[in-house]
C-alpha cells in the first residue's frame, strides 16, 4: 500500500485521537494516501479526510499512539489508497488493513485498484435474476438471495448471527459457476476470529475465500478500511476474473460506531444518536458497490450483518440500511429462546428480489407458490396463537388447531437446522411441503391445483 511520494511535511499541528493535523501543505487532495514516519523510523499509513487551505487532516490507520508532534514527517502520495488485486487474494487470511495474518508473504497482483471504489452506474446495471443458494433452508426458500442483491441480516446481542454468517459463507454456491466468498469481519473478539477461521478453513483451503479480520483491539480507523478492501478485491474477482462473488460483512454496527468515533474526533456536528449526518451516504457507498454490469461476467452480492442495539429496528444503522438494501433477514430472540437455529423470524424477513431469482429454470417451478403459501399459513398461525391466549385452546375450531400444529411443524421440520448442515434446495422445499400438508386442502388456496394434485395431505378431510 505504497505509491510515489512527494514532499515530506514536518508541520504537525495537532494529534487528536486517530487524527493528525498537518499544516503548511500544498497540492494535497481529499482521500489521498499518506505515509507517516515517526522519529524512531517506524512507518505508518493514513488517508486524507479533509483539506482546508494549508491544513490537512489525516486519519492514521495504525492510530497515533506513541507519536509526538516533533520528529513526525508526513509524505503524501498524490493518489488515493490503492491495493493489488487478482486471484492472489484467494485462500489468504489478512487483517483489516490487508496485511497477511496467515504467516504468508504480502499479496501481489497484476494490477492495482483504488480502495475507495465507486457505486455501479445504474444505466449499466444488469437486473438480478439468478439465485445464490446458501444451504440454509429458511433463507433459500423464504428469502432467496439473488446474484447482485444486497440482503442484510438484522440481529441483536446474544443471537447467533456470526454462526449464520459463517455458515452462509461456508456453504453458498452459484449452481456450479465460478464462485468466491470475501468475508470481512469488523470489531471481532479474538474468540470470534478463531471461530471464523476454523469455520471457513475448508473453503479457504480450496482457494475460494478471502478473509479480512479486524479485531476489537485493532485501531478504530482500520475498521473503516476493512469493508472497502473486501469490496475492492471482490469487484476485481467478479468483473475482471468472471466469478460470482459473495461478500459477507459483519458487524456493520461496529463499522458505524467506528465512523461515529472518527466523526467526534473531527469535531463534526452529530446527528441522530450522535452518528454523523452522512451515515446514510457512507453506508450507501458500500452497499451500492454490489450488482451485475452489462457486458461483464460475474456479480457481487452483499450480505451485511448488523446487530440492533437493544433489538431496536428503528436504530439508525438498521433503519438506514433498510432504506438502501433489498429486504432483510431478521433473527428473533423468541425463536432463539425455544432452542431453534437459525432463529429466523419468517414474517419479519423479506427478499424483495426473490421473485426475480426463483421459479422454473432457476430454482424449482413450485418454489414461489410454496414460499407464498407458507408465509400466509404462518401469518394465520400467529393470529390463531394470539386468539388461543385470549379464549383458550379448547374454544378453537379444528382448522385453527391445525394451524397451531403447523407452527410447531414449521419450527421442528423446516426451520431447525444444524450449524454445519448444508441442506439442498430440493430437501428444503420438500420439508416446506410437509409443513403445509398439516393443513386441510381448503386452507391451501395459494397453491395451484396441479401442484396440490401431486401432493396429498395425510388427513385431507374438510375441517369444520
Coordinates of C-alpha atoms in Angstrom, one line a residue:
X1 CA 0.0 0.0 0.0
X2 CA 2.6 2.5 -1.1
X3 CA 3.0 4.8 -4.0
X4 CA 5.1 7.6 -5.4
X5 CA 5.8 10.1 -2.6
X6 CA 6.0 13.8 -2.7
X7 CA 7.5 16.3 -0.3
X8 CA 7.7 15.4 3.4
X9 CA 6.0 17.8 5.8
X10 CA 7.0 18.2 9.4
X11 CA 4.5 20.7 10.5
X12 CA 2.3 18.5 12.7
X13 CA 0.0 21.0 14.4
X14 CA -2.1 18.5 16.4
X15 CA -2.6 14.8 17.3
X16 CA -6.3 14.2 18.1
X17 CA -7.3 10.5 18.7
X18 CA -6.7 8.7 15.4
X19 CA -6.1 12.0 13.5
X20 CA -3.1 14.1 12.6
X21 CA -3.5 17.7 11.6
X22 CA -0.6 18.8 9.3
X23 CA -0.1 22.5 8.4
X24 CA 1.8 24.2 5.6
X25 CA 0.8 21.6 3.0
X26 CA 0.2 22.3 -0.7
X27 CA -1.3 20.4 -3.6
X28 CA -2.9 17.8 -1.3
X29 CA -6.3 16.3 -2.1
X30 CA -9.1 14.5 -0.3
X31 CA -8.7 10.7 0.1
X32 CA -5.0 10.9 -0.7
X33 CA -2.8 8.2 0.7
X34 CA -0.1 9.3 3.1
X35 CA 3.0 7.7 4.7
X36 CA 3.8 8.9 8.2
X37 CA 7.4 8.4 9.5
X38 CA 8.0 8.6 13.3
X39 CA 11.2 9.9 14.8
X40 CA 12.0 6.2 15.7
X41 CA 11.9 5.3 12.0
X42 CA 8.6 3.5 12.3
X43 CA 6.3 3.9 9.3
X44 CA 2.5 4.3 9.5
X45 CA -0.1 4.9 6.9
X46 CA -3.0 7.3 6.6
X47 CA -5.7 8.8 4.4
X48 CA -6.6 12.5 4.0
X49 CA -10.0 13.2 5.4
X50 CA -10.2 16.9 4.9
X51 CA -8.1 19.7 3.4
X52 CA -8.7 23.4 4.3
X53 CA -6.2 25.8 2.7
X54 CA -2.8 24.8 4.0
X55 CA -4.2 22.3 6.6
X56 CA -4.7 18.6 6.0
X57 CA -6.5 16.2 8.4
X58 CA -5.0 12.7 8.1
X59 CA -6.6 9.6 9.7
X60 CA -3.8 7.2 10.8
X61 CA -4.6 3.6 10.0
X62 CA -2.4 2.3 12.9
X63 CA -3.6 5.1 15.3
X64 CA -1.5 7.8 16.8
X65 CA -0.3 6.0 19.9
X66 CA 3.4 6.7 20.5
X67 CA 3.5 9.6 18.1
X68 CA 4.6 13.1 19.0
X69 CA 4.4 16.4 17.1
X70 CA 8.1 16.9 16.8
X71 CA 10.0 14.4 14.7
X72 CA 7.0 13.2 12.8
X73 CA 7.1 13.5 9.0
X74 CA 4.2 13.1 6.6
X75 CA 4.5 12.4 2.9
X76 CA 1.5 12.5 0.5
X77 CA 1.5 10.1 -2.5
X78 CA -0.7 12.2 -4.8
X79 CA -3.1 9.3 -5.3
X80 CA -5.9 7.6 -3.3
X81 CA -5.0 4.3 -1.4
X82 CA -4.6 1.5 -3.9
X83 CA -4.1 -2.2 -3.4
X84 CA -3.0 -5.1 -5.6
X85 CA -6.0 -7.1 -7.0
X86 CA -6.3 -10.5 -8.5
X87 CA -6.6 -14.2 -7.6
X88 CA -3.6 -14.0 -5.3
X89 CA -6.0 -13.0 -2.5
X90 CA -7.9 -16.3 -2.7
X91 CA -7.0 -18.6 0.2
X92 CA -5.4 -15.8 2.2
X93 CA -6.2 -14.6 5.7
X94 CA -5.4 -10.9 6.3
X95 CA -6.0 -8.3 9.0
X96 CA -8.3 -5.3 8.5
X97 CA -5.6 -3.4 6.5
X98 CA -5.0 -6.3 4.1
X99 CA -1.7 -7.3 5.7
X100 CA -1.1 -11.1 5.9
X101 CA -2.3 -12.7 9.1
X102 CA -1.6 -16.3 8.0
X103 CA 2.2 -16.2 8.0
X104 CA 2.4 -15.9 4.3
X105 CA 4.0 -13.2 2.1
X106 CA 2.3 -10.0 1.1
X107 CA -0.4 -10.3 -1.5
X108 CA 0.7 -9.4 -5.0
X109 CA -1.4 -8.8 -8.1
X110 CA -1.0 -7.9 -11.7
X111 CA -2.8 -4.6 -11.3
X112 CA -3.8 -2.1 -8.6
X113 CA -7.2 -0.7 -7.8
X114 CA -8.4 2.3 -5.7
X115 CA -9.9 1.2 -2.4
X116 CA -12.5 3.9 -2.4
X117 CA -14.2 2.4 -5.4
X118 CA -17.5 3.7 -6.8
X119 CA -21.1 2.6 -7.0
X120 CA -22.2 0.9 -10.2
X121 CA -23.7 3.2 -12.8
X122 CA -27.5 2.4 -12.7
X123 CA -27.6 2.6 -16.5
X124 CA -25.1 -0.2 -16.7
X125 CA -26.7 -2.4 -14.1
X126 CA -27.9 -5.9 -15.2
X127 CA -31.1 -6.9 -13.4
X128 CA -30.5 -9.7 -10.8
X129 CA -32.2 -12.9 -12.0
X130 CA -30.2 -15.9 -10.7
X131 CA -30.1 -17.3 -7.1
X132 CA -27.2 -17.7 -4.7
X133 CA -28.0 -20.8 -2.7
X134 CA -26.8 -20.7 0.9
X135 CA -27.6 -24.2 2.1
X136 CA -29.8 -22.7 4.9
X137 CA -33.4 -23.7 4.3
X138 CA -35.1 -20.7 5.8
X139 CA -33.0 -18.3 3.6
X140 CA -33.1 -20.3 0.3
X141 CA -36.9 -21.0 0.4
X142 CA -38.4 -17.9 2.1
X143 CA -35.9 -15.0 1.5
X144 CA -34.0 -16.3 -1.5
X145 CA -30.7 -14.4 -2.2
X146 CA -30.2 -13.3 -5.8
X147 CA -26.9 -12.6 -7.6
X148 CA -26.2 -8.9 -7.3
X149 CA -28.5 -8.3 -4.4
X150 CA -27.7 -6.7 -1.0
X151 CA -29.6 -8.6 1.7
X152 CA -28.7 -7.7 5.3
X153 CA -29.1 -9.9 8.4
X154 CA -30.7 -7.9 11.3
X155 CA -29.7 -9.4 14.7
X156 CA -29.3 -8.5 18.3
X157 CA -26.8 -9.2 21.0
X158 CA -26.8 -12.8 22.1
X159 CA -28.2 -14.2 18.8
X160 CA -26.1 -16.4 16.6
X161 CA -25.6 -14.0 13.7
X162 CA -21.9 -14.8 13.5
X163 CA -22.6 -18.5 13.2
X164 CA -25.2 -17.8 10.5
X165 CA -22.7 -15.6 8.6
X166 CA -20.0 -18.2 8.7
X167 CA -22.4 -20.9 7.7
X168 CA -23.6 -18.9 4.7
X169 CA -20.0 -18.1 3.7
X170 CA -19.0 -21.7 4.0
X171 CA -21.9 -23.2 2.1
X172 CA -23.0 -20.7 -0.5
X173 CA -22.9 -21.8 -4.2
X174 CA -23.9 -20.4 -7.6
X175 CA -25.1 -23.5 -9.5
X176 CA -21.6 -24.8 -10.4
X177 CA -20.4 -21.5 -11.9
X178 CA -17.1 -19.9 -10.8
X179 CA -17.7 -18.7 -7.3
X180 CA -15.8 -17.0 -4.4
X181 CA -16.5 -15.6 -1.0
X182 CA -15.0 -12.5 0.6
X183 CA -15.5 -12.3 4.3
X184 CA -15.0 -9.0 6.2
X185 CA -15.1 -9.2 10.0
X186 CA -15.1 -5.9 11.9
X187 CA -14.7 -5.4 15.6
X188 CA -14.5 -9.2 16.3
X189 CA -13.2 -10.7 19.5
X190 CA -10.2 -13.0 19.3
X191 CA -12.5 -15.9 20.1
X192 CA -14.8 -14.9 17.2
X193 CA -11.8 -14.5 14.9
X194 CA -10.7 -18.1 15.7
X195 CA -14.3 -19.3 15.2
X196 CA -14.4 -17.7 11.7
X197 CA -11.1 -19.0 10.6
X198 CA -12.0 -22.6 11.8
X199 CA -15.4 -22.5 10.2
X200 CA -14.1 -21.3 6.9
X201 CA -10.9 -23.3 6.8
X202 CA -12.2 -25.8 4.1
X203 CA -13.3 -23.0 1.8
X204 CA -10.0 -21.2 2.3
X205 CA -8.0 -24.3 1.6
X206 CA -10.0 -24.7 -1.7
X207 CA -8.9 -21.1 -2.7
X208 CA -12.5 -19.9 -2.8
X209 CA -12.3 -17.5 0.1
X210 CA -10.6 -14.2 1.1
X211 CA -10.7 -13.3 4.8
X212 CA -10.3 -9.8 6.2
X213 CA -10.4 -9.9 10.0
X214 CA -10.4 -6.7 12.1
X215 CA -10.4 -7.4 15.9
X216 CA -11.9 -5.2 18.6
X217 CA -8.4 -4.1 19.8
X218 CA -7.2 -3.1 16.4
X219 CA -7.2 0.7 15.6
X220 CA -10.6 2.0 15.0
X221 CA -9.6 3.5 11.7
X222 CA -8.8 0.1 10.3
X223 CA -12.5 -0.8 10.8
X224 CA -13.5 1.8 8.3
X225 CA -11.0 0.4 5.7
X226 CA -11.9 -3.3 6.1
X227 CA -15.1 -3.4 4.1
X228 CA -13.7 -1.2 1.4
X229 CA -10.7 -3.5 0.9
X230 CA -13.1 -6.5 0.8
X231 CA -15.3 -4.9 -1.9
X232 CA -12.3 -3.8 -4.0
X233 CA -11.0 -7.3 -4.1
X234 CA -14.5 -8.7 -4.8
X235 CA -15.1 -6.3 -7.7
X236 CA -11.9 -7.4 -9.5
X237 CA -12.7 -11.1 -8.9
X238 CA -16.2 -10.5 -10.3
X239 CA -15.9 -8.1 -13.1
X240 CA -12.4 -8.9 -14.4
X241 CA -11.9 -12.6 -13.4
X242 CA -15.6 -13.5 -14.1
X243 CA -16.5 -15.1 -10.8
X244 CA -19.8 -14.7 -8.8
X245 CA -18.6 -13.2 -5.5
X246 CA -20.5 -13.2 -2.2
X247 CA -19.3 -10.5 0.3
X248 CA -20.2 -11.1 3.9
X249 CA -19.6 -8.1 6.2
X250 CA -20.1 -8.4 9.9
X251 CA -20.7 -6.4 12.0
X252 CA -21.9 -3.2 10.3
X253 CA -22.9 -1.7 13.6
X254 CA -19.2 -1.9 14.7
X255 CA -18.3 -0.2 11.5
X256 CA -20.8 2.6 12.1
X257 CA -19.6 3.1 15.7
X258 CA -16.1 3.5 14.3
X259 CA -17.4 6.1 11.9
X260 CA -19.1 7.9 14.8
X261 CA -15.8 7.9 16.8
X262 CA -13.8 9.4 14.0
X263 CA -16.6 12.0 13.4
X264 CA -16.4 13.0 17.0
X265 CA -12.6 13.3 16.8
X266 CA -13.0 15.6 13.8
X267 CA -15.4 17.8 15.9
X268 CA -18.3 17.4 13.4
X269 CA -21.8 18.3 14.5
X270 CA -23.5 15.0 15.5
X271 CA -26.9 13.9 14.1
X272 CA -29.3 11.2 15.3
X273 CA -27.9 9.3 18.3
X274 CA -24.5 11.1 17.8
X275 CA -23.9 9.4 14.4
X276 CA -22.6 11.7 11.7
X277 CA -25.2 13.2 9.3
X278 CA -23.5 11.4 6.4
X279 CA -24.1 7.9 7.8
X280 CA -26.7 7.1 5.2
X281 CA -24.4 8.1 2.3
X282 CA -21.4 6.4 3.8
X283 CA -23.3 3.1 4.1
X284 CA -24.8 3.5 0.6
X285 CA -21.2 4.0 -0.8
X286 CA -20.5 0.4 0.4
X287 CA -23.8 -1.3 -0.3
X288 CA -24.2 0.1 -3.8
X289 CA -20.9 -1.4 -5.0
X290 CA -22.7 -4.7 -5.5
X291 CA -24.6 -5.9 -8.6
X292 CA -24.0 -7.0 -12.1
X293 CA -22.7 -5.0 -15.0
X294 CA -23.9 -5.3 -18.6
X295 CA -21.4 -6.9 -20.8
X296 CA -19.2 -8.1 -18.0
X297 CA -19.0 -11.5 -16.4
X298 CA -19.5 -12.2 -12.7
X299 CA -21.5 -10.5 -10.0
X300 CA -21.0 -9.1 -6.5
X301 CA -23.7 -10.0 -3.9
X302 CA -23.5 -8.5 -0.4
X303 CA -24.8 -9.9 2.9
X304 CA -24.1 -7.3 5.6
X305 CA -24.7 -8.4 9.2
X306 CA -25.6 -5.9 11.8
X307 CA -26.7 -6.0 15.5
X308 CA -29.6 -3.8 16.6
X309 CA -28.8 -2.2 20.0
X310 CA -31.5 -3.4 22.4
X311 CA -33.1 -5.1 19.4
X312 CA -34.3 -1.7 18.2
X313 CA -35.0 -2.0 14.5
X314 CA -35.5 1.8 14.4
X315 CA -31.9 2.4 15.5
X316 CA -30.1 4.5 12.8
X317 CA -27.9 1.6 11.5
X318 CA -30.7 -0.9 10.7
X319 CA -33.1 1.9 9.8
X320 CA -30.8 3.4 7.2
X321 CA -29.6 0.0 6.0
X322 CA -33.2 -0.9 5.3
X323 CA -33.7 2.1 3.1
X324 CA -30.7 1.1 1.0
X325 CA -30.9 -2.7 0.7
X326 CA -33.5 -5.0 -0.9
X327 CA -35.0 -6.7 2.1
X328 CA -33.7 -8.2 5.3
X329 CA -33.3 -11.5 7.2
X330 CA -34.4 -10.8 10.8
X331 CA -33.3 -13.0 13.7
X332 CA -35.6 -13.4 16.6
X333 CA -34.9 -13.7 20.3
X334 CA -38.2 -15.5 20.8
X335 CA -37.2 -18.2 18.3
X336 CA -33.8 -18.5 19.9
X337 CA -35.4 -18.9 23.3
X338 CA -37.1 -22.2 22.2
X339 CA -33.7 -23.5 21.1
X340 CA -34.2 -23.3 17.3
X341 CA -31.3 -22.5 15.0
X342 CA -31.3 -20.4 12.8
X343 CA -33.7 -18.2 14.8
X344 CA -35.2 -16.5 11.7
X345 CA -38.4 -14.7 12.0
X346 CA -40.1 -15.5 8.7
X347 CA -42.8 -12.9 9.0
X348 CA -40.4 -10.1 9.6
X349 CA -38.0 -11.2 6.9
X350 CA -38.2 -10.3 3.2
X351 CA -36.2 -10.6 0.0
X352 CA -37.6 -8.0 -2.5
X353 CA -35.8 -9.6 -5.4
X354 CA -36.8 -13.2 -4.6
X355 CA -39.3 -13.4 -7.5
X356 CA -36.5 -12.5 -9.9
X357 CA -34.4 -15.4 -9.0
X358 CA -36.9 -18.3 -8.3
X359 CA -39.2 -20.5 -10.3
X360 CA -38.8 -22.8 -13.3
X361 CA -35.4 -22.7 -14.8
X362 CA -33.9 -21.0 -11.7
X363 CA -34.8 -23.0 -8.6
X364 CA -37.9 -25.1 -8.9
X365 CA -41.3 -24.5 -10.5
X366 CA -43.2 -24.8 -7.3
X367 CA -40.8 -22.6 -5.3
X368 CA -42.6 -19.2 -5.5
X369 CA -46.1 -20.6 -4.7
X370 CA -44.8 -22.8 -1.8
X371 CA -43.0 -19.9 -0.2
X372 CA -46.0 -17.6 -0.5
X373 CA -48.4 -20.2 0.9
X374 CA -46.1 -21.0 3.8
X375 CA -45.7 -17.3 4.7
X376 CA -49.5 -16.9 4.5
X377 CA -50.1 -20.0 6.7
X378 CA -47.6 -18.8 9.3
X379 CA -49.3 -15.4 9.5
X380 CA -52.6 -17.2 10.1
X381 CA -51.0 -19.5 12.7
X382 CA -49.7 -16.5 14.6
X383 CA -53.1 -14.9 14.7
X384 CA -54.6 -18.2 16.0
X385 CA -51.9 -18.4 18.7
X386 CA -52.9 -14.9 19.9
X387 CA -56.5 -16.0 19.8
X388 CA -55.7 -19.1 21.9
X389 CA -54.1 -16.9 24.5
X390 CA -57.3 -14.9 24.8
X391 CA -60.1 -17.6 24.7
X392 CA -58.2 -20.8 25.4
X393 CA -57.2 -23.7 23.1
X394 CA -60.4 -25.6 23.8
X395 CA -62.5 -22.9 22.1
X396 CA -60.7 -23.1 18.8
X397 CA -62.1 -24.7 15.7
X398 CA -60.5 -27.9 14.2
X399 CA -59.0 -25.8 11.4
X400 CA -57.5 -23.4 13.9
X401 CA -56.0 -26.3 15.8
X402 CA -54.4 -27.5 12.6
X403 CA -52.8 -24.0 12.2
X404 CA -51.3 -24.3 15.6
X405 CA -49.9 -27.7 14.6
X406 CA -48.4 -26.0 11.5
X407 CA -46.4 -23.6 13.5
X408 CA -44.8 -26.4 15.5
X409 CA -44.2 -28.4 12.4
X410 CA -42.6 -25.4 10.8
X411 CA -40.2 -24.9 13.6
X412 CA -39.2 -28.5 14.0
X413 CA -39.3 -29.9 10.5
X414 CA -38.3 -26.9 8.4
X415 CA -36.6 -24.1 10.3
X416 CA -34.4 -26.2 12.7
X417 CA -31.0 -26.9 11.1
X418 CA -27.5 -27.7 12.2
X419 CA -24.8 -25.0 12.1
X420 CA -22.8 -27.1 9.6
X421 CA -25.8 -28.7 7.8
X422 CA -25.7 -27.9 4.1
X423 CA -29.4 -28.5 3.1
X424 CA -30.2 -28.8 -0.6
X425 CA -32.9 -26.7 -2.1
X426 CA -34.9 -29.8 -3.0
X427 CA -34.8 -31.0 0.6
X428 CA -35.8 -27.6 1.9
X429 CA -38.8 -27.4 -0.5
X430 CA -39.9 -30.9 0.3
X431 CA -39.8 -30.0 4.0
X432 CA -41.9 -27.0 3.3
X433 CA -44.5 -29.2 1.6
X434 CA -44.5 -31.5 4.6
X435 CA -45.3 -28.5 6.8
X436 CA -48.0 -27.2 4.5
X437 CA -49.7 -30.6 4.3
X438 CA -50.5 -30.5 8.0
X439 CA -53.4 -28.2 6.9
X440 CA -56.5 -29.3 5.1
X441 CA -56.6 -28.7 1.3
X442 CA -59.2 -25.9 1.8
X443 CA -56.5 -23.8 3.5
X444 CA -54.0 -24.1 0.7
X445 CA -55.7 -21.8 -1.8
X446 CA -52.5 -20.1 -2.9
X447 CA -51.2 -23.3 -4.4
X448 CA -52.2 -24.2 -8.0
X449 CA -54.5 -27.2 -8.3
X450 CA -51.9 -29.1 -10.4
X451 CA -49.3 -28.8 -7.6
X452 CA -51.8 -29.9 -5.0
X453 CA -52.7 -32.9 -7.1
X454 CA -49.2 -34.2 -6.8
X455 CA -49.1 -33.8 -3.0
X456 CA -51.8 -35.4 -0.8
X457 CA -52.3 -34.2 2.7
X458 CA -52.2 -37.1 5.2
X459 CA -55.6 -36.1 6.5
X460 CA -57.5 -34.4 3.7
X461 CA -60.9 -34.3 5.2
X462 CA -62.5 -30.9 5.4
X463 CA -62.1 -29.4 8.9
X464 CA -65.3 -27.9 10.3

